Amino acid sequence: MAAPLPIGSPDGLLVETESQDLIVYEERLAPVHQQQVFFHEVGHFICDHPAQDVLNASAQSLLPSLDPQMIQRVLGRVHSHSEQEREAEYVGSLIGRQFGTWSQERRRSVPPEAQELAARLSALEHKRQRAMP
């Protein structure tokens, strides 16, 4: 979920509750940065990194409707150069390569009515690539 995070808070948070897990990221970031923050938080989740046991101010201001007693963990980190942060960044980057919009292998479906135009444009791109040294 995109939200305006408080000044001084991390760009993303992983909030785990009894019924669901939420990833909250700063809505004012560029879309590609939002994706990296999202995948970074997924990295923390996959690596099962320990979190703060208390509901921090960032999560409480973002999720006022959640009962603080219900929240089990909030992953808000302070040390950006810790082993856990490096591990989450690495895992997030690996995931981003497979699923992110910056992936070299991305493919998009072309509606039937645009397939002829897409084929002609693709042919022009292939000609340009062959002409380059």
Short mmCIF file of N, CA and C in Angstrom, two decimals:
data_model
loop_
_atom_site.label_atom_id
_atom_site.label_comp_id
_atom_site.label_asym_id
_atom_site.label_seq_id
_atom_site.Cartn_x
_atom_site.Cartn_y
_atom_site.Cartn_z
N MET A 1 0.85 -1.17 0.00
CA MET A 1 0.00 0.00 0.00
C MET A 1 0.90 1.23 0.00
N ALA A 2 0.61 2.17 -0.87
CA ALA A 2 1.33 3.43 -0.91
C ALA A 2 0.69 4.40 0.07
N ALA A 3 1.52 5.13 0.81
CA ALA A 3 1.02 6.09 1.79
C ALA A 3 2.09 7.15 2.03
N PRO A 4 1.68 8.34 2.48
CA PRO A 4 2.68 9.35 2.82
C PRO A 4 3.28 9.00 4.19
N LEU A 5 4.51 8.58 4.21
CA LEU A 5 5.16 8.19 5.47
C LEU A 5 5.66 9.44 6.20
N PRO A 6 5.67 9.41 7.51
CA PRO A 6 6.13 10.56 8.29
C PRO A 6 7.61 10.88 8.00
N ILE A 7 7.96 12.14 8.11
CA ILE A 7 9.33 12.58 7.92
C ILE A 7 10.24 11.81 8.88
N GLY A 8 11.36 11.33 8.35
CA GLY A 8 12.32 10.61 9.18
C GLY A 8 12.07 9.12 9.29
N SER A 9 10.95 8.66 8.74
CA SER A 9 10.68 7.22 8.80
C SER A 9 11.34 6.53 7.61
N PRO A 10 11.46 5.20 7.64
CA PRO A 10 12.00 4.49 6.49
C PRO A 10 11.09 4.67 5.27
N ASP A 11 11.62 4.36 4.08
CA ASP A 11 10.82 4.45 2.86
C ASP A 11 9.80 3.33 2.76
N GLY A 12 9.95 2.29 3.59
CA GLY A 12 9.00 1.19 3.58
C GLY A 12 8.95 0.50 4.92
N LEU A 13 7.83 -0.15 5.18
CA LEU A 13 7.62 -0.90 6.42
C LEU A 13 6.91 -2.21 6.10
N LEU A 14 7.31 -3.26 6.79
CA LEU A 14 6.57 -4.52 6.75
C LEU A 14 5.86 -4.64 8.08
N VAL A 15 4.55 -4.70 8.04
CA VAL A 15 3.73 -4.81 9.25
C VAL A 15 3.05 -6.16 9.22
N GLU A 16 3.32 -6.99 10.21
CA GLU A 16 2.70 -8.31 10.29
C GLU A 16 1.66 -8.30 11.39
N THR A 17 0.44 -8.73 11.04
CA THR A 17 -0.64 -8.83 12.01
C THR A 17 -1.08 -10.29 12.09
N GLU A 18 -2.03 -10.57 12.96
CA GLU A 18 -2.54 -11.93 13.07
C GLU A 18 -3.23 -12.38 11.79
N SER A 19 -3.89 -11.46 11.09
CA SER A 19 -4.70 -11.85 9.94
C SER A 19 -4.07 -11.52 8.58
N GLN A 20 -3.12 -10.60 8.54
CA GLN A 20 -2.52 -10.24 7.26
C GLN A 20 -1.17 -9.57 7.46
N ASP A 21 -0.39 -9.57 6.42
CA ASP A 21 0.89 -8.87 6.41
C ASP A 21 0.77 -7.72 5.42
N LEU A 22 1.27 -6.56 5.80
CA LEU A 22 1.16 -5.37 4.96
C LEU A 22 2.55 -4.81 4.66
N ILE A 23 2.75 -4.40 3.44
CA ILE A 23 3.94 -3.65 3.09
C ILE A 23 3.46 -2.25 2.73
N VAL A 24 3.99 -1.27 3.44
CA VAL A 24 3.65 0.12 3.23
C VAL A 24 4.90 0.80 2.69
N TYR A 25 4.75 1.56 1.60
CA TYR A 25 5.90 2.27 1.04
C TYR A 25 5.51 3.72 0.75
N GLU A 26 6.53 4.57 0.74
CA GLU A 26 6.34 6.01 0.55
C GLU A 26 5.73 6.28 -0.82
N GLU A 27 4.57 6.95 -0.82
CA GLU A 27 3.86 7.20 -2.07
C GLU A 27 4.51 8.27 -2.94
N ARG A 28 5.39 9.08 -2.37
CA ARG A 28 6.00 10.17 -3.14
C ARG A 28 7.29 9.73 -3.85
N LEU A 29 7.66 8.48 -3.73
CA LEU A 29 8.85 7.97 -4.43
C LEU A 29 8.53 7.74 -5.90
N ALA A 30 9.57 7.75 -6.73
CA ALA A 30 9.41 7.39 -8.13
C ALA A 30 8.93 5.94 -8.20
N PRO A 31 8.13 5.58 -9.20
CA PRO A 31 7.60 4.22 -9.28
C PRO A 31 8.66 3.12 -9.22
N VAL A 32 9.79 3.29 -9.88
CA VAL A 32 10.83 2.26 -9.84
C VAL A 32 11.42 2.15 -8.43
N HIS A 33 11.52 3.28 -7.72
CA HIS A 33 12.01 3.25 -6.34
C HIS A 33 10.98 2.58 -5.42
N GLN A 34 9.69 2.84 -5.68
CA GLN A 34 8.64 2.17 -4.90
C GLN A 34 8.75 0.66 -5.05
N GLN A 35 9.01 0.20 -6.28
CA GLN A 35 9.15 -1.24 -6.50
C GLN A 35 10.35 -1.80 -5.72
N GLN A 36 11.46 -1.08 -5.75
CA GLN A 36 12.64 -1.57 -5.04
C GLN A 36 12.38 -1.64 -3.54
N VAL A 37 11.71 -0.64 -3.00
CA VAL A 37 11.36 -0.65 -1.57
C VAL A 37 10.44 -1.84 -1.28
N PHE A 38 9.45 -2.05 -2.14
CA PHE A 38 8.53 -3.17 -1.96
C PHE A 38 9.29 -4.50 -1.94
N PHE A 39 10.15 -4.72 -2.94
CA PHE A 39 10.89 -5.98 -3.01
C PHE A 39 11.87 -6.11 -1.84
N HIS A 40 12.42 -5.00 -1.38
CA HIS A 40 13.31 -5.01 -0.21
C HIS A 40 12.53 -5.52 1.01
N GLU A 41 11.33 -5.01 1.20
CA GLU A 41 10.51 -5.46 2.34
C GLU A 41 10.12 -6.92 2.19
N VAL A 42 9.84 -7.36 0.97
CA VAL A 42 9.58 -8.79 0.73
C VAL A 42 10.82 -9.59 1.12
N GLY A 43 12.01 -9.05 0.84
CA GLY A 43 13.25 -9.71 1.24
C GLY A 43 13.32 -9.92 2.74
N HIS A 44 12.93 -8.92 3.52
CA HIS A 44 12.89 -9.09 4.98
C HIS A 44 11.92 -10.19 5.37
N PHE A 45 10.77 -10.24 4.70
CA PHE A 45 9.76 -11.24 5.00
C PHE A 45 10.29 -12.64 4.69
N ILE A 46 10.88 -12.81 3.50
CA ILE A 46 11.41 -14.11 3.09
C ILE A 46 12.52 -14.58 4.02
N CYS A 47 13.38 -13.63 4.43
CA CYS A 47 14.52 -13.97 5.30
C CYS A 47 14.10 -14.10 6.75
N ASP A 48 12.84 -13.81 7.07
CA ASP A 48 12.31 -13.90 8.43
C ASP A 48 13.16 -13.13 9.42
N HIS A 49 13.50 -11.90 9.04
CA HIS A 49 14.30 -11.06 9.93
C HIS A 49 13.50 -10.66 11.16
N PRO A 50 14.14 -10.66 12.31
CA PRO A 50 13.43 -10.23 13.52
C PRO A 50 13.09 -8.74 13.43
N ALA A 51 12.03 -8.36 14.10
CA ALA A 51 11.56 -6.99 14.03
C ALA A 51 11.40 -6.40 15.41
N GLN A 52 11.07 -5.12 15.41
CA GLN A 52 10.77 -4.46 16.67
C GLN A 52 9.49 -5.07 17.23
N ASP A 53 9.42 -5.19 18.54
CA ASP A 53 8.24 -5.77 19.16
C ASP A 53 7.15 -4.75 19.45
N VAL A 54 7.45 -3.49 19.25
CA VAL A 54 6.46 -2.47 19.57
C VAL A 54 5.99 -1.79 18.29
N LEU A 55 4.80 -1.25 18.35
CA LEU A 55 4.25 -0.51 17.22
C LEU A 55 4.93 0.84 17.19
N ASN A 56 5.71 1.10 16.14
CA ASN A 56 6.40 2.38 16.10
C ASN A 56 5.47 3.48 15.60
N ALA A 57 5.90 4.73 15.72
CA ALA A 57 5.06 5.88 15.38
C ALA A 57 4.67 5.88 13.92
N SER A 58 5.57 5.46 13.04
CA SER A 58 5.25 5.44 11.61
C SER A 58 4.06 4.54 11.33
N ALA A 59 4.13 3.32 11.83
CA ALA A 59 3.05 2.37 11.57
C ALA A 59 1.75 2.82 12.23
N GLN A 60 1.85 3.37 13.43
CA GLN A 60 0.64 3.78 14.14
C GLN A 60 -0.05 4.93 13.42
N SER A 61 0.72 5.87 12.86
CA SER A 61 0.09 6.98 12.15
C SER A 61 -0.48 6.53 10.80
N LEU A 62 0.13 5.51 10.19
CA LEU A 62 -0.35 5.02 8.90
C LEU A 62 -1.56 4.12 9.04
N LEU A 63 -1.61 3.37 10.11
CA LEU A 63 -2.64 2.35 10.27
C LEU A 63 -3.43 2.58 11.56
N PRO A 64 -4.04 3.75 11.71
CA PRO A 64 -4.71 4.06 12.98
C PRO A 64 -5.87 3.14 13.30
N SER A 65 -6.45 2.50 12.28
CA SER A 65 -7.59 1.63 12.53
C SER A 65 -7.19 0.27 13.09
N LEU A 66 -5.89 -0.07 13.01
CA LEU A 66 -5.44 -1.35 13.57
C LEU A 66 -5.20 -1.20 15.06
N ASP A 67 -5.69 -2.16 15.79
CA ASP A 67 -5.48 -2.20 17.23
C ASP A 67 -4.01 -2.52 17.49
N PRO A 68 -3.30 -1.66 18.23
CA PRO A 68 -1.88 -1.91 18.49
C PRO A 68 -1.62 -3.28 19.13
N GLN A 69 -2.58 -3.81 19.89
CA GLN A 69 -2.42 -5.12 20.51
C GLN A 69 -2.45 -6.24 19.46
N MET A 70 -3.11 -5.97 18.33
CA MET A 70 -3.24 -6.98 17.30
C MET A 70 -1.96 -7.12 16.47
N ILE A 71 -1.20 -6.05 16.35
CA ILE A 71 -0.01 -6.09 15.52
C ILE A 71 1.08 -6.90 16.21
N GLN A 72 1.61 -7.89 15.50
CA GLN A 72 2.64 -8.75 16.05
C GLN A 72 4.03 -8.15 15.85
N ARG A 73 4.30 -7.68 14.63
CA ARG A 73 5.64 -7.16 14.33
C ARG A 73 5.55 -5.99 13.37
N VAL A 74 6.45 -5.07 13.56
CA VAL A 74 6.63 -3.99 12.60
C VAL A 74 8.11 -3.98 12.25
N LEU A 75 8.40 -4.15 10.96
CA LEU A 75 9.80 -4.11 10.54
C LEU A 75 10.14 -2.69 10.13
N GLY A 76 10.62 -1.94 11.08
CA GLY A 76 11.14 -0.61 10.80
C GLY A 76 12.58 -0.62 11.23
N ARG A 77 13.48 -0.41 10.31
CA ARG A 77 14.88 -0.55 10.63
C ARG A 77 15.58 0.79 10.70
N VAL A 78 16.60 0.84 11.53
CA VAL A 78 17.35 2.06 11.74
C VAL A 78 18.72 1.97 11.09
N HIS A 79 19.34 0.81 11.10
CA HIS A 79 20.71 0.65 10.62
C HIS A 79 20.71 0.17 9.17
N SER A 80 20.85 1.12 8.25
CA SER A 80 20.74 0.78 6.83
C SER A 80 21.91 -0.04 6.32
N HIS A 81 22.99 -0.15 7.09
CA HIS A 81 24.15 -0.92 6.62
C HIS A 81 24.32 -2.23 7.40
N SER A 82 23.28 -2.66 8.08
CA SER A 82 23.37 -3.90 8.85
C SER A 82 23.35 -5.10 7.91
N GLU A 83 23.74 -6.24 8.43
CA GLU A 83 23.73 -7.48 7.65
C GLU A 83 22.32 -7.79 7.14
N GLN A 84 21.31 -7.58 7.99
CA GLN A 84 19.93 -7.85 7.58
C GLN A 84 19.49 -6.92 6.44
N GLU A 85 19.91 -5.66 6.50
CA GLU A 85 19.54 -4.72 5.44
C GLU A 85 20.22 -5.10 4.12
N ARG A 86 21.47 -5.48 4.19
CA ARG A 86 22.17 -5.90 2.96
C ARG A 86 21.53 -7.15 2.39
N GLU A 87 21.18 -8.09 3.27
CA GLU A 87 20.55 -9.33 2.81
C GLU A 87 19.19 -9.04 2.17
N ALA A 88 18.38 -8.18 2.81
CA ALA A 88 17.06 -7.84 2.26
C ALA A 88 17.20 -7.12 0.92
N GLU A 89 18.20 -6.26 0.81
CA GLU A 89 18.41 -5.54 -0.44
C GLU A 89 18.82 -6.51 -1.55
N TYR A 90 19.67 -7.46 -1.22
CA TYR A 90 20.12 -8.45 -2.20
C TYR A 90 18.95 -9.32 -2.66
N VAL A 91 18.19 -9.85 -1.71
CA VAL A 91 17.04 -10.69 -2.05
C VAL A 91 16.02 -9.88 -2.84
N GLY A 92 15.76 -8.64 -2.42
CA GLY A 92 14.83 -7.78 -3.14
C GLY A 92 15.28 -7.51 -4.57
N SER A 93 16.59 -7.33 -4.77
CA SER A 93 17.11 -7.11 -6.12
C SER A 93 16.95 -8.35 -6.98
N LEU A 94 17.19 -9.53 -6.40
CA LEU A 94 17.00 -10.77 -7.15
C LEU A 94 15.54 -10.94 -7.59
N ILE A 95 14.63 -10.63 -6.67
CA ILE A 95 13.21 -10.74 -7.00
C ILE A 95 12.85 -9.70 -8.06
N GLY A 96 13.36 -8.50 -7.90
CA GLY A 96 13.07 -7.43 -8.86
C GLY A 96 13.52 -7.76 -10.26
N ARG A 97 14.62 -8.47 -10.39
CA ARG A 97 15.09 -8.87 -11.71
C ARG A 97 14.10 -9.80 -12.40
N GLN A 98 13.39 -10.58 -11.61
CA GLN A 98 12.43 -11.53 -12.18
C GLN A 98 11.05 -10.92 -12.43
N PHE A 99 10.65 -10.01 -11.55
CA PHE A 99 9.27 -9.52 -11.59
C PHE A 99 9.12 -8.03 -11.80
N GLY A 100 10.18 -7.28 -11.65
CA GLY A 100 10.10 -5.83 -11.73
C GLY A 100 9.98 -5.32 -13.16
N THR A 101 9.52 -4.11 -13.29
CA THR A 101 9.37 -3.51 -14.62
C THR A 101 10.71 -3.16 -15.24
N TRP A 102 11.79 -3.17 -14.44
CA TRP A 102 13.10 -2.86 -15.01
C TRP A 102 13.78 -4.11 -15.56
N SER A 103 13.12 -5.24 -15.50
CA SER A 103 13.68 -6.50 -16.00
C SER A 103 13.97 -6.41 -17.50
N GLN A 104 15.11 -6.93 -17.91
CA GLN A 104 15.49 -6.96 -19.31
C GLN A 104 14.56 -7.86 -20.12
N GLU A 105 13.97 -8.84 -19.49
CA GLU A 105 13.18 -9.85 -20.19
C GLU A 105 11.68 -9.54 -20.21
N ARG A 106 11.30 -8.33 -19.89
CA ARG A 106 9.86 -8.09 -19.77
C ARG A 106 9.16 -8.21 -21.12
N ARG A 107 7.97 -8.73 -21.09
CA ARG A 107 7.13 -8.88 -22.26
C ARG A 107 5.76 -8.34 -21.90
N ARG A 108 5.18 -7.65 -22.83
CA ARG A 108 3.84 -7.14 -22.61
C ARG A 108 2.94 -7.69 -23.71
N SER A 109 1.72 -8.03 -23.33
CA SER A 109 0.79 -8.52 -24.34
C SER A 109 0.33 -7.35 -25.21
N VAL A 110 0.13 -7.64 -26.47
CA VAL A 110 -0.30 -6.63 -27.43
C VAL A 110 -1.73 -6.98 -27.85
N PRO A 111 -2.65 -6.02 -27.72
CA PRO A 111 -4.03 -6.30 -28.15
C PRO A 111 -4.06 -6.66 -29.63
N PRO A 112 -4.98 -7.52 -30.04
CA PRO A 112 -5.03 -7.96 -31.44
C PRO A 112 -5.05 -6.80 -32.44
N GLU A 113 -5.77 -5.73 -32.12
CA GLU A 113 -5.88 -4.62 -33.06
C GLU A 113 -4.57 -3.83 -33.21
N ALA A 114 -3.60 -4.03 -32.31
CA ALA A 114 -2.33 -3.30 -32.38
C ALA A 114 -1.16 -4.19 -32.80
N GLN A 115 -1.42 -5.47 -33.06
CA GLN A 115 -0.32 -6.39 -33.36
C GLN A 115 0.41 -6.05 -34.65
N GLU A 116 -0.30 -5.62 -35.68
CA GLU A 116 0.37 -5.27 -36.94
C GLU A 116 1.30 -4.07 -36.73
N LEU A 117 0.83 -3.04 -36.05
CA LEU A 117 1.65 -1.87 -35.76
C LEU A 117 2.86 -2.25 -34.91
N ALA A 118 2.65 -3.07 -33.89
CA ALA A 118 3.75 -3.50 -33.03
C ALA A 118 4.80 -4.27 -33.83
N ALA A 119 4.38 -5.10 -34.76
CA ALA A 119 5.32 -5.86 -35.60
C ALA A 119 6.15 -4.92 -36.47
N ARG A 120 5.51 -3.89 -37.06
CA ARG A 120 6.24 -2.94 -37.89
C ARG A 120 7.24 -2.14 -37.06
N LEU A 121 6.84 -1.69 -35.88
CA LEU A 121 7.75 -0.95 -35.01
C LEU A 121 8.90 -1.83 -34.55
N SER A 122 8.61 -3.07 -34.24
CA SER A 122 9.65 -4.01 -33.82
C SER A 122 10.66 -4.22 -34.94
N ALA A 123 10.20 -4.31 -36.18
CA ALA A 123 11.10 -4.48 -37.33
C ALA A 123 12.02 -3.28 -37.46
N LEU A 124 11.49 -2.08 -37.21
CA LEU A 124 12.34 -0.88 -37.27
C LEU A 124 13.41 -0.93 -36.19
N GLU A 125 13.06 -1.38 -35.01
CA GLU A 125 14.03 -1.48 -33.92
C GLU A 125 15.12 -2.47 -34.26
N HIS A 126 14.76 -3.61 -34.86
CA HIS A 126 15.76 -4.61 -35.23
C HIS A 126 16.71 -4.06 -36.29
N LYS A 127 16.20 -3.28 -37.25
CA LYS A 127 17.05 -2.66 -38.27
C LYS A 127 18.03 -1.70 -37.62
N ARG A 128 17.57 -0.91 -36.66
CA ARG A 128 18.43 0.06 -35.98
C ARG A 128 19.54 -0.66 -35.21
N GLN A 129 19.22 -1.76 -34.55
CA GLN A 129 20.22 -2.50 -33.79
C GLN A 129 21.27 -3.12 -34.70
N ARG A 130 20.86 -3.61 -35.86
CA ARG A 130 21.84 -4.19 -36.81
C ARG A 130 22.76 -3.12 -37.38
N ALA A 131 22.26 -1.90 -37.51
CA ALA A 131 23.06 -0.81 -38.10
C ALA A 131 24.10 -0.28 -37.12
N MET A 132 23.90 -0.50 -35.83
CA MET A 132 24.84 0.01 -34.82
C MET A 132 26.08 -0.90 -34.80
N PRO A 133 27.30 -0.28 -34.66
CA PRO A 133 28.53 -1.09 -34.64
C PRO A 133 28.63 -1.97 -33.43
#
